[in-house]
Amino acid sequence: MRILGIETSCDETAAAVVEDGKKLLSNVVATSMELHAAYGGVVPEIAARSHIEFINPVIEQALHDADCSWDDIDGIAVTYGAGLGGSLLVGVLAARTLSIIKQKPLYAINHVEGHVYANFLTETAPLLASTYQMPSAPPAFPVLALIVSGGHTQLVLFRDHFDFVLLGQTHDDAIGEAFDKVAKVIGLPYPGGPSIASAAKTGNPDAYQFPKAKTNLVNKRLEELRSARPHQGEMPLNYDFSFSGPKTAVLRAAQKICGKSHDFPSSQLAELLSAAQKADIAASFQRVAVETVVDKAVLAFQEFNPSSLVIAGGVAANQELRKQMSDRIPLPVQYADIKLCTDNGAMIATLGCYKAMNNQPTADPYSLEIQPNLSM
Ligand code: KG4
Ligand code: ZN
């Protein structure tokens, strides 16, 4: 079973071929990130235009690298949401067209669910062996998944393939988005996650005590789940997150250090901060942001006793997150290769394989629509 995966939900044009949901045959990613860096964030129109430019060569390259002709491909999987409308359209239209012309079944993939499936890849084609470090086995169900990216922050319990419950999610900014915004305030380059992580290396994580936001909305799904099973020990009211508070606290701290009032333009603060002050802010923010998600993951681990834990999405590349998680969760957490944590076609192809192998419904290539606000 070989599936071609296509991913264009944000600023990466990506395609990959995966065999049987476990073996990576190719993984091609073209990014327009450099074009967005000048603006400090993704500009949707620029992203969509680059996808149009890259989509055909990226797909051709993915087939070529996998040493596959169309005859070797059993289906096409494509991200249809969530993401930027103009970006999603390019991938979905390419996949629909190819599905019709090449007569291949089409699988519509939820981007966030796809991130989790990057963790199911355990092998590579010989040529890729030195490029990717794969875990030795796929995660065992039930899987607790912490999905942390530029657009999402969610805790999801997968009881099996296609049988999952959303335990909690962010009420406002996603964790990666908060990294990106904090980086902008202290003048570190986009994307902010890797910049903050690198500046934090020389900073003091206890220099500032940014608050951890409390979320106290009642979560119906969680209540239903709890009423169906006995539980004991400490349980949070919910597994939701919020990052707008800590992000604003960073802005206030920067204003205070610089002796400026709240109406001072935030874009001018960075030039008044020293490298040491930036490193301290980066390290303190990273500690709190990571603790926020790890605290809830630990409580969910205690309540649901999963057999494995996966961390998925771009922020899963963060070493401090990996460290705190392995220090506090008594399970050997296996990680996808860092190159498979940020957006890629391999994760989409992998979930496509599982859909195909489990006879999940296919999408109609004549009518599949994008869903920019798709949720789990
Ligand atoms: O999954 P992804 O590539 O795209 C989305 O679906 O959003 O995630 C991108 C996000 C960005 O916010 C980026 O700053 C963050 O992941 N990121 C990191 C790191 N590498 C990427 N955040 C923290 N530490 C990192 N090392
Ligand atoms: Zn993503």
PDB file of C-alpha atoms in Angstrom, residues 62-354:
ATOM      1  CA  ALA A  62       8.359  13.059  -4.214  1.00  0.00           C
ATOM      2  CA  LEU A  63       7.475  10.366  -6.792  1.00  0.00           C
ATOM      3  CA  HIS A  64      10.973  10.479  -8.263  1.00  0.00           C
ATOM      4  CA  ASP A  65      12.718  10.205  -4.861  1.00  0.00           C
ATOM      5  CA  ALA A  66      10.462   7.277  -3.944  1.00  0.00           C
ATOM      6  CA  ASP A  67      11.383   5.609  -7.229  1.00  0.00           C
ATOM      7  CA  CYS A  68       7.657   5.308  -7.996  1.00  0.00           C
ATOM      8  CA  SER A  69       5.617   5.747 -11.139  1.00  0.00           C
ATOM      9  CA  TRP A  70       1.879   6.452 -10.880  1.00  0.00           C
ATOM     10  CA  ASP A  71       1.301   2.692 -11.305  1.00  0.00           C
ATOM     11  CA  ASP A  72       2.987   2.144  -7.929  1.00  0.00           C
ATOM     12  CA  ILE A  73       0.690   4.592  -6.110  1.00  0.00           C
ATOM     13  CA  ASP A  74      -2.495   3.221  -4.509  1.00  0.00           C
ATOM     14  CA  GLY A  75      -4.079   6.474  -3.381  1.00  0.00           C
ATOM     15  CA  ILE A  76      -3.687  10.182  -2.712  1.00  0.00           C
ATOM     16  CA  ALA A  77      -4.081  11.782   0.720  1.00  0.00           C
ATOM     17  CA  VAL A  78      -4.443  15.536   1.032  1.00  0.00           C
ATOM     18  CA  THR A  79      -4.850  18.031   3.883  1.00  0.00           C
ATOM     19  CA  TYR A  80      -8.278  19.679   3.490  1.00  0.00           C
ATOM     20  CA  GLY A  81      -8.224  21.559   6.837  1.00  0.00           C
ATOM     21  CA  ALA A  82      -7.473  23.212   9.130  1.00  0.00           C
ATOM     22  CA  GLY A  83      -5.321  25.916   7.616  1.00  0.00           C
ATOM     23  CA  LEU A  84      -5.197  29.017   5.452  1.00  0.00           C
ATOM     24  CA  GLY A  85      -7.932  28.978   2.804  1.00  0.00           C
ATOM     25  CA  GLY A  86      -5.816  30.053  -0.160  1.00  0.00           C
ATOM     26  CA  SER A  87      -3.059  27.592   0.791  1.00  0.00           C
ATOM     27  CA  LEU A  88      -5.373  24.620   1.323  1.00  0.00           C
ATOM     28  CA  LEU A  89      -7.066  25.261  -2.028  1.00  0.00           C
ATOM     29  CA  VAL A  90      -3.865  24.686  -3.992  1.00  0.00           C
ATOM     30  CA  GLY A  91      -3.137  21.268  -2.445  1.00  0.00           C
ATOM     31  CA  VAL A  92      -6.743  20.113  -2.549  1.00  0.00           C
ATOM     32  CA  LEU A  93      -7.241  21.125  -6.183  1.00  0.00           C
ATOM     33  CA  ALA A  94      -3.983  19.411  -7.174  1.00  0.00           C
ATOM     34  CA  ALA A  95      -5.006  16.231  -5.327  1.00  0.00           C
ATOM     35  CA  ARG A  96      -8.540  16.245  -6.759  1.00  0.00           C
ATOM     36  CA  THR A  97      -7.208  16.698 -10.305  1.00  0.00           C
ATOM     37  CA  LEU A  98      -4.603  13.935  -9.934  1.00  0.00           C
ATOM     38  CA  SER A  99      -7.150  11.621  -8.348  1.00  0.00           C
ATOM     39  CA  ILE A 100      -9.423  12.028 -11.379  1.00  0.00           C
ATOM     40  CA  ILE A 101      -6.726  11.859 -14.068  1.00  0.00           C
ATOM     41  CA  LYS A 102      -4.737   9.001 -12.516  1.00  0.00           C
ATOM     42  CA  GLN A 103      -7.859   7.241 -11.188  1.00  0.00           C
ATOM     43  CA  LYS A 104      -6.659   6.915  -7.606  1.00  0.00           C
ATOM     44  CA  PRO A 105      -8.794   6.962  -4.449  1.00  0.00           C
ATOM     45  CA  LEU A 106      -8.658  10.270  -2.590  1.00  0.00           C
ATOM     46  CA  TYR A 107      -8.392  10.578   1.203  1.00  0.00           C
ATOM     47  CA  ALA A 108      -9.233  13.872   2.938  1.00  0.00           C
ATOM     48  CA  ILE A 109      -6.922  14.420   5.895  1.00  0.00           C
ATOM     49  CA  ASN A 110      -7.299  16.570   9.003  1.00  0.00           C
ATOM     50  CA  HIS A 111      -3.950  18.354   9.376  1.00  0.00           C
ATOM     51  CA  VAL A 112      -3.878  18.095  13.171  1.00  0.00           C
ATOM     52  CA  GLU A 113      -4.673  14.372  13.169  1.00  0.00           C
ATOM     53  CA  GLY A 114      -1.954  14.046  10.520  1.00  0.00           C
ATOM     54  CA  HIS A 115       0.666  15.501  12.879  1.00  0.00           C
ATOM     55  CA  VAL A 116       0.028  12.618  15.286  1.00  0.00           C
ATOM     56  CA  TYR A 117       0.645  10.062  12.516  1.00  0.00           C
ATOM     57  CA  ALA A 118       4.210  11.282  11.921  1.00  0.00           C
ATOM     58  CA  ASN A 119       4.902   9.159  14.999  1.00  0.00           C
ATOM     59  CA  PHE A 120       3.753   5.955  13.291  1.00  0.00           C
ATOM     60  CA  LEU A 121       6.646   5.985  10.815  1.00  0.00           C
ATOM     61  CA  THR A 122       9.304   3.490  11.893  1.00  0.00           C
ATOM     62  CA  GLU A 123      11.317   2.755   8.734  1.00  0.00           C
ATOM     63  CA  THR A 124      12.811   4.546   5.751  1.00  0.00           C
ATOM     64  CA  ALA A 125      13.918   3.575   2.275  1.00  0.00           C
ATOM     65  CA  PRO A 126      17.693   2.791   2.376  1.00  0.00           C
ATOM     66  CA  LEU A 127      18.581   6.115   0.737  1.00  0.00           C
ATOM     67  CA  LEU A 128      16.884   8.091   3.543  1.00  0.00           C
ATOM     68  CA  ALA A 129      18.312   6.026   6.382  1.00  0.00           C
ATOM     69  CA  SER A 130      21.031   8.535   7.272  1.00  0.00           C
ATOM     70  CA  THR A 131      18.633  11.516   7.040  1.00  0.00           C
ATOM     71  CA  TYR A 132      15.908  10.375   9.448  1.00  0.00           C
ATOM     72  CA  GLN A 133      16.041   8.899  12.929  1.00  0.00           C
ATOM     73  CA  MET A 134      12.980   6.752  13.386  1.00  0.00           C
ATOM     74  CA  PRO A 135      11.458   5.336  16.570  1.00  0.00           C
ATOM     75  CA  SER A 136      11.743   1.555  16.875  1.00  0.00           C
ATOM     76  CA  ALA A 137       7.987   0.895  17.163  1.00  0.00           C
ATOM     77  CA  PRO A 138       4.718   2.742  16.531  1.00  0.00           C
ATOM     78  CA  PRO A 139       2.890   4.115  19.592  1.00  0.00           C
ATOM     79  CA  ALA A 140       0.630   1.589  21.360  1.00  0.00           C
ATOM     80  CA  PHE A 141      -3.046   2.430  21.970  1.00  0.00           C
ATOM     81  CA  PRO A 142      -4.442   4.072  23.983  1.00  0.00           C
ATOM     82  CA  VAL A 143      -2.210   6.966  22.911  1.00  0.00           C
ATOM     83  CA  LEU A 144      -2.215  10.322  24.687  1.00  0.00           C
ATOM     84  CA  ALA A 145      -1.291  12.914  22.048  1.00  0.00           C
ATOM     85  CA  LEU A 146      -0.125  16.417  22.829  1.00  0.00           C
ATOM     86  CA  ILE A 147      -0.439  18.419  19.618  1.00  0.00           C
ATOM     87  CA  VAL A 148       1.529  21.649  19.758  1.00  0.00           C
ATOM     88  CA  SER A 149       1.993  23.761  16.649  1.00  0.00           C
ATOM     89  CA  GLY A 150       1.663  27.279  15.287  1.00  0.00           C
ATOM     90  CA  GLY A 151      -2.083  26.815  14.898  1.00  0.00           C
ATOM     91  CA  HIS A 152      -3.019  24.227  17.545  1.00  0.00           C
ATOM     92  CA  THR A 153      -2.575  23.252  21.166  1.00  0.00           C
ATOM     93  CA  GLN A 154      -4.599  20.155  21.993  1.00  0.00           C
ATOM     94  CA  LEU A 155      -4.586  17.079  24.178  1.00  0.00           C
ATOM     95  CA  VAL A 156      -6.259  14.153  22.437  1.00  0.00           C
ATOM     96  CA  LEU A 157      -6.802  10.608  23.679  1.00  0.00           C
ATOM     97  CA  PHE A 158      -6.708   8.074  20.827  1.00  0.00           C
ATOM     98  CA  ARG A 159      -8.334   4.811  21.947  1.00  0.00           C
ATOM     99  CA  ASP A 160      -7.616   3.358  18.503  1.00  0.00           C
ATOM    100  CA  HIS A 161      -7.195   4.549  14.926  1.00  0.00           C
ATOM    101  CA  PHE A 162     -10.117   6.892  14.117  1.00  0.00           C
ATOM    102  CA  ASP A 163     -11.499   6.637  17.667  1.00  0.00           C
ATOM    103  CA  PHE A 164     -10.377   9.666  19.633  1.00  0.00           C
ATOM    104  CA  VAL A 165     -11.602  12.207  22.171  1.00  0.00           C
ATOM    105  CA  LEU A 166     -10.464  15.813  22.286  1.00  0.00           C
ATOM    106  CA  LEU A 167      -9.620  16.298  25.984  1.00  0.00           C
ATOM    107  CA  GLY A 168      -8.751  19.981  25.754  1.00  0.00           C
ATOM    108  CA  GLN A 169      -7.494  22.773  23.564  1.00  0.00           C
ATOM    109  CA  THR A 170      -6.368  26.391  23.674  1.00  0.00           C
ATOM    110  CA  HIS A 171      -8.904  29.141  24.270  1.00  0.00           C
ATOM    111  CA  ASP A 172      -6.842  31.726  22.411  1.00  0.00           C
ATOM    112  CA  ASP A 173      -3.313  31.615  20.954  1.00  0.00           C
ATOM    113  CA  ALA A 174      -1.654  28.327  20.048  1.00  0.00           C
ATOM    114  CA  ILE A 175       1.629  27.684  21.858  1.00  0.00           C
ATOM    115  CA  GLY A 176       3.706  28.063  18.654  1.00  0.00           C
ATOM    116  CA  GLU A 177       1.886  31.302  17.873  1.00  0.00           C
ATOM    117  CA  ALA A 178       2.792  32.568  21.374  1.00  0.00           C
ATOM    118  CA  PHE A 179       6.471  31.671  20.743  1.00  0.00           C
ATOM    119  CA  ASP A 180       6.268  33.550  17.430  1.00  0.00           C
ATOM    120  CA  LYS A 181       4.648  36.646  19.001  1.00  0.00           C
ATOM    121  CA  VAL A 182       7.033  36.778  21.971  1.00  0.00           C
ATOM    122  CA  ALA A 183       9.979  36.477  19.582  1.00  0.00           C
ATOM    123  CA  LYS A 184       8.631  39.457  17.647  1.00  0.00           C
ATOM    124  CA  VAL A 185       8.382  41.594  20.822  1.00  0.00           C
ATOM    125  CA  ILE A 186      11.994  40.882  21.792  1.00  0.00           C
ATOM    126  CA  GLY A 187      13.268  41.206  18.217  1.00  0.00           C
ATOM    127  CA  LEU A 188      14.183  37.575  17.430  1.00  0.00           C
ATOM    128  CA  PRO A 189      13.725  36.298  13.858  1.00  0.00           C
ATOM    129  CA  TYR A 190      10.702  34.396  12.540  1.00  0.00           C
ATOM    130  CA  PRO A 191       9.837  31.596  13.104  1.00  0.00           C
ATOM    131  CA  GLY A 192       9.932  32.439  16.796  1.00  0.00           C
ATOM    132  CA  GLY A 193       9.977  28.918  18.266  1.00  0.00           C
ATOM    133  CA  PRO A 194      13.497  27.952  17.181  1.00  0.00           C
ATOM    134  CA  SER A 195      14.748  31.544  17.817  1.00  0.00           C
ATOM    135  CA  ILE A 196      13.414  31.563  21.390  1.00  0.00           C
ATOM    136  CA  ALA A 197      14.790  28.055  22.012  1.00  0.00           C
ATOM    137  CA  SER A 198      18.213  29.119  20.816  1.00  0.00           C
ATOM    138  CA  ALA A 199      18.262  32.442  22.764  1.00  0.00           C
ATOM    139  CA  ALA A 200      17.020  30.602  25.875  1.00  0.00           C
ATOM    140  CA  LYS A 201      20.189  28.499  25.975  1.00  0.00           C
ATOM    141  CA  THR A 202      22.154  31.374  27.529  1.00  0.00           C
ATOM    142  CA  GLY A 203      19.255  32.842  29.548  1.00  0.00           C
ATOM    143  CA  ASN A 204      18.035  32.312  33.116  1.00  0.00           C
ATOM    144  CA  PRO A 205      14.651  30.512  33.047  1.00  0.00           C
ATOM    145  CA  ASP A 206      13.806  31.897  36.503  1.00  0.00           C
ATOM    146  CA  ALA A 207      14.664  35.528  35.744  1.00  0.00           C
ATOM    147  CA  TYR A 208      10.969  36.381  35.242  1.00  0.00           C
ATOM    148  CA  GLN A 209       7.881  34.738  36.719  1.00  0.00           C
ATOM    149  CA  PHE A 210       5.390  34.959  33.861  1.00  0.00           C
ATOM    150  CA  PRO A 211       1.960  33.677  34.976  1.00  0.00           C
ATOM    151  CA  LYS A 212       0.509  30.335  33.905  1.00  0.00           C
ATOM    152  CA  ALA A 213      -3.028  30.955  32.716  1.00  0.00           C
ATOM    153  CA  LYS A 214      -5.879  29.125  34.453  1.00  0.00           C
ATOM    154  CA  THR A 215      -8.772  27.903  32.330  1.00  0.00           C
ATOM    155  CA  ASN A 216     -12.035  27.147  34.098  1.00  0.00           C
ATOM    156  CA  LEU A 217     -14.638  26.471  31.449  1.00  0.00           C
ATOM    157  CA  VAL A 218     -16.618  23.268  31.831  1.00  0.00           C
ATOM    158  CA  ASN A 219     -15.856  20.781  29.053  1.00  0.00           C
ATOM    159  CA  LYS A 220     -18.881  18.650  28.103  1.00  0.00           C
ATOM    160  CA  ARG A 221     -16.883  15.969  26.248  1.00  0.00           C
ATOM    161  CA  LEU A 222     -14.649  15.486  29.244  1.00  0.00           C
ATOM    162  CA  GLU A 223     -17.592  15.275  31.646  1.00  0.00           C
ATOM    163  CA  GLU A 224     -19.210  12.595  29.487  1.00  0.00           C
ATOM    164  CA  LEU A 225     -15.986  10.654  29.357  1.00  0.00           C
ATOM    165  CA  ARG A 226     -15.571  10.910  33.139  1.00  0.00           C
ATOM    166  CA  SER A 227     -19.120   9.844  33.895  1.00  0.00           C
ATOM    167  CA  ALA A 228     -18.449   6.635  31.957  1.00  0.00           C
ATOM    168  CA  ARG A 229     -15.368   5.582  33.923  1.00  0.00           C
ATOM    169  CA  PRO A 230     -14.292   5.536  37.570  1.00  0.00           C
ATOM    170  CA  HIS A 231     -11.386   7.799  38.431  1.00  0.00           C
ATOM    171  CA  GLN A 232      -9.346   8.880  41.388  1.00  0.00           C
ATOM    172  CA  GLY A 233      -6.545  11.287  42.270  1.00  0.00           C
ATOM    173  CA  GLU A 234      -6.074  14.883  41.236  1.00  0.00           C
ATOM    174  CA  MET A 235      -8.043  15.934  38.157  1.00  0.00           C
ATOM    175  CA  PRO A 236      -8.118  19.357  36.608  1.00  0.00           C
ATOM    176  CA  LEU A 237     -11.488  20.931  35.813  1.00  0.00           C
ATOM    177  CA  ASN A 238     -10.465  20.667  32.169  1.00  0.00           C
ATOM    178  CA  TYR A 239      -7.463  20.123  29.891  1.00  0.00           C
ATOM    179  CA  ASP A 240      -7.723  23.453  28.122  1.00  0.00           C
ATOM    180  CA  PHE A 241      -4.903  25.961  27.620  1.00  0.00           C
ATOM    181  CA  SER A 242      -4.462  29.704  27.264  1.00  0.00           C
ATOM    182  CA  PHE A 243      -1.374  31.539  26.066  1.00  0.00           C
ATOM    183  CA  SER A 244      -2.534  35.103  25.635  1.00  0.00           C
ATOM    184  CA  GLY A 245      -1.850  35.928  29.325  1.00  0.00           C
ATOM    185  CA  PRO A 246       1.817  34.856  29.399  1.00  0.00           C
ATOM    186  CA  LYS A 247       2.345  36.512  26.008  1.00  0.00           C
ATOM    187  CA  THR A 248       1.009  39.853  27.320  1.00  0.00           C
ATOM    188  CA  ALA A 249       3.067  39.414  30.510  1.00  0.00           C
ATOM    189  CA  VAL A 250       6.194  39.298  28.335  1.00  0.00           C
ATOM    190  CA  LEU A 251       5.196  42.550  26.663  1.00  0.00           C
ATOM    191  CA  ARG A 252       4.635  44.205  30.080  1.00  0.00           C
ATOM    192  CA  ALA A 253       7.981  42.911  31.367  1.00  0.00           C
ATOM    193  CA  ALA A 254       9.770  44.276  28.292  1.00  0.00           C
ATOM    194  CA  GLN A 255       8.076  47.670  28.776  1.00  0.00           C
ATOM    195  CA  LYS A 256       9.117  47.697  32.450  1.00  0.00           C
ATOM    196  CA  ILE A 257      12.759  46.783  31.717  1.00  0.00           C
ATOM    197  CA  CYS A 258      12.921  49.566  29.122  1.00  0.00           C
ATOM    198  CA  GLY A 259      11.167  52.058  31.437  1.00  0.00           C
ATOM    199  CA  LYS A 260       8.435  52.638  28.857  1.00  0.00           C
ATOM    200  CA  SER A 261       4.676  52.987  29.352  1.00  0.00           C
ATOM    201  CA  HIS A 262       1.970  50.744  27.821  1.00  0.00           C
ATOM    202  CA  ASP A 263       1.443  53.089  24.886  1.00  0.00           C
ATOM    203  CA  PHE A 264       5.082  52.939  23.739  1.00  0.00           C
ATOM    204  CA  PRO A 265       5.161  51.210  20.299  1.00  0.00           C
ATOM    205  CA  SER A 266       5.933  47.526  20.968  1.00  0.00           C
ATOM    206  CA  SER A 267       7.889  47.297  17.707  1.00  0.00           C
ATOM    207  CA  GLN A 268      10.512  49.657  19.191  1.00  0.00           C
ATOM    208  CA  LEU A 269      11.093  47.763  22.449  1.00  0.00           C
ATOM    209  CA  ALA A 270      13.464  45.156  21.010  1.00  0.00           C
ATOM    210  CA  GLU A 271      16.193  47.652  20.162  1.00  0.00           C
ATOM    211  CA  LEU A 272      16.252  48.837  23.810  1.00  0.00           C
ATOM    212  CA  LEU A 273      16.806  45.336  25.213  1.00  0.00           C
ATOM    213  CA  SER A 274      20.295  43.867  25.666  1.00  0.00           C
ATOM    214  CA  ALA A 275      21.128  40.380  24.373  1.00  0.00           C
ATOM    215  CA  ALA A 276      21.261  39.131  27.991  1.00  0.00           C
ATOM    216  CA  GLN A 277      17.810  40.560  28.763  1.00  0.00           C
ATOM    217  CA  LYS A 278      16.395  38.953  25.601  1.00  0.00           C
ATOM    218  CA  ALA A 279      17.931  35.603  26.580  1.00  0.00           C
ATOM    219  CA  ASP A 280      16.393  35.821  30.082  1.00  0.00           C
ATOM    220  CA  ILE A 281      12.962  36.674  28.684  1.00  0.00           C
ATOM    221  CA  ALA A 282      13.238  33.861  26.109  1.00  0.00           C
ATOM    222  CA  ALA A 283      14.287  31.299  28.744  1.00  0.00           C
ATOM    223  CA  SER A 284      11.608  32.397  31.242  1.00  0.00           C
ATOM    224  CA  PHE A 285       8.852  32.385  28.635  1.00  0.00           C
ATOM    225  CA  GLN A 286       9.925  29.018  27.230  1.00  0.00           C
ATOM    226  CA  ARG A 287       9.915  27.491  30.740  1.00  0.00           C
ATOM    227  CA  VAL A 288       6.371  28.697  31.490  1.00  0.00           C
ATOM    228  CA  ALA A 289       4.957  27.822  28.052  1.00  0.00           C
ATOM    229  CA  VAL A 290       6.416  24.329  28.230  1.00  0.00           C
ATOM    230  CA  GLU A 291       5.346  23.807  31.864  1.00  0.00           C
ATOM    231  CA  THR A 292       1.802  24.833  30.925  1.00  0.00           C
ATOM    232  CA  VAL A 293       1.425  21.987  28.432  1.00  0.00           C
ATOM    233  CA  VAL A 294       3.440  19.449  30.418  1.00  0.00           C
ATOM    234  CA  ASP A 295       1.383  20.099  33.615  1.00  0.00           C
ATOM    235  CA  LYS A 296      -1.827  19.163  31.787  1.00  0.00           C
ATOM    236  CA  ALA A 297      -0.218  16.230  29.973  1.00  0.00           C
ATOM    237  CA  VAL A 298       0.927  14.823  33.337  1.00  0.00           C
ATOM    238  CA  LEU A 299      -2.590  15.123  34.802  1.00  0.00           C
ATOM    239  CA  ALA A 300      -4.139  13.542  31.686  1.00  0.00           C
ATOM    240  CA  PHE A 301      -1.574  10.768  31.913  1.00  0.00           C
ATOM    241  CA  GLN A 302      -2.610  10.124  35.541  1.00  0.00           C
ATOM    242  CA  GLU A 303      -6.319  10.187  34.738  1.00  0.00           C
ATOM    243  CA  PHE A 304      -6.340   8.089  31.568  1.00  0.00           C
ATOM    244  CA  ASN A 305      -3.312   5.834  32.060  1.00  0.00           C
ATOM    245  CA  PRO A 306      -2.401   5.621  28.331  1.00  0.00           C
ATOM    246  CA  SER A 307       0.009   3.009  26.987  1.00  0.00           C
ATOM    247  CA  SER A 308       1.992   5.627  25.107  1.00  0.00           C
ATOM    248  CA  LEU A 309       2.429   9.330  24.728  1.00  0.00           C
ATOM    249  CA  VAL A 310       3.245  11.239  21.551  1.00  0.00           C
ATOM    250  CA  ILE A 311       4.077  14.891  21.072  1.00  0.00           C
ATOM    251  CA  ALA A 312       3.214  16.163  17.616  1.00  0.00           C
ATOM    252  CA  GLY A 313       3.419  19.451  15.704  1.00  0.00           C
ATOM    253  CA  GLY A 314       6.163  21.994  15.146  1.00  0.00           C
ATOM    254  CA  VAL A 315       6.704  22.759  18.848  1.00  0.00           C
ATOM    255  CA  ALA A 316       7.454  19.045  19.433  1.00  0.00           C
ATOM    256  CA  ALA A 317      10.888  19.954  18.068  1.00  0.00           C
ATOM    257  CA  ASN A 318      11.498  21.953  21.277  1.00  0.00           C
ATOM    258  CA  GLN A 319      14.201  20.268  23.390  1.00  0.00           C
ATOM    259  CA  GLU A 320      13.007  21.817  26.677  1.00  0.00           C
ATOM    260  CA  LEU A 321       9.555  20.323  26.043  1.00  0.00           C
ATOM    261  CA  ARG A 322      11.098  16.920  25.340  1.00  0.00           C
ATOM    262  CA  LYS A 323      13.201  17.167  28.494  1.00  0.00           C
ATOM    263  CA  GLN A 324      10.373  18.240  30.828  1.00  0.00           C
ATOM    264  CA  MET A 325       8.131  15.553  29.387  1.00  0.00           C
ATOM    265  CA  SER A 326      10.624  12.739  29.898  1.00  0.00           C
ATOM    266  CA  ASP A 327      11.463  14.037  33.404  1.00  0.00           C
ATOM    267  CA  ARG A 328       7.828  14.036  34.478  1.00  0.00           C
ATOM    268  CA  ILE A 329       6.069  11.217  32.598  1.00  0.00           C
ATOM    269  CA  PRO A 330       7.040   7.664  33.568  1.00  0.00           C
ATOM    270  CA  LEU A 331       6.885   6.335  29.991  1.00  0.00           C
ATOM    271  CA  PRO A 332       9.732   6.174  27.503  1.00  0.00           C
ATOM    272  CA  VAL A 333       8.380   8.801  25.088  1.00  0.00           C
ATOM    273  CA  GLN A 334       9.390   8.102  21.493  1.00  0.00           C
ATOM    274  CA  TYR A 335       9.685  11.072  19.195  1.00  0.00           C
ATOM    275  CA  ALA A 336       9.306  11.499  15.482  1.00  0.00           C
ATOM    276  CA  ASP A 337      12.395  12.873  13.747  1.00  0.00           C
ATOM    277  CA  ILE A 338      12.476  16.675  14.159  1.00  0.00           C
ATOM    278  CA  LYS A 339      12.093  17.048  10.366  1.00  0.00           C
ATOM    279  CA  LEU A 340       8.780  15.201  10.635  1.00  0.00           C
ATOM    280  CA  CYS A 341       7.463  17.416  13.483  1.00  0.00           C
ATOM    281  CA  THR A 342       6.959  20.546  11.394  1.00  0.00           C
ATOM    282  CA  ASP A 343       4.526  20.449   8.464  1.00  0.00           C
ATOM    283  CA  ASN A 344       5.281  17.737   5.911  1.00  0.00           C
ATOM    284  CA  GLY A 345       3.611  15.375   3.443  1.00  0.00           C
ATOM    285  CA  ALA A 346       4.835  12.201   5.172  1.00  0.00           C
ATOM    286  CA  MET A 347       2.447  12.581   8.105  1.00  0.00           C
ATOM    287  CA  ILE A 348      -0.450  13.105   5.687  1.00  0.00           C
ATOM    288  CA  ALA A 349       0.543  10.063   3.591  1.00  0.00           C
ATOM    289  CA  THR A 350       0.895   7.942   6.759  1.00  0.00           C
ATOM    290  CA  LEU A 351      -2.615   8.751   7.963  1.00  0.00           C
ATOM    291  CA  GLY A 352      -3.787   8.173   4.361  1.00  0.00           C
ATOM    292  CA  CYS A 353      -2.277   4.665   4.494  1.00  0.00           C
ATOM    293  CA  TYR A 354      -4.130   3.877   7.734  1.00  0.00           C
TER     294      TYR A 354
END
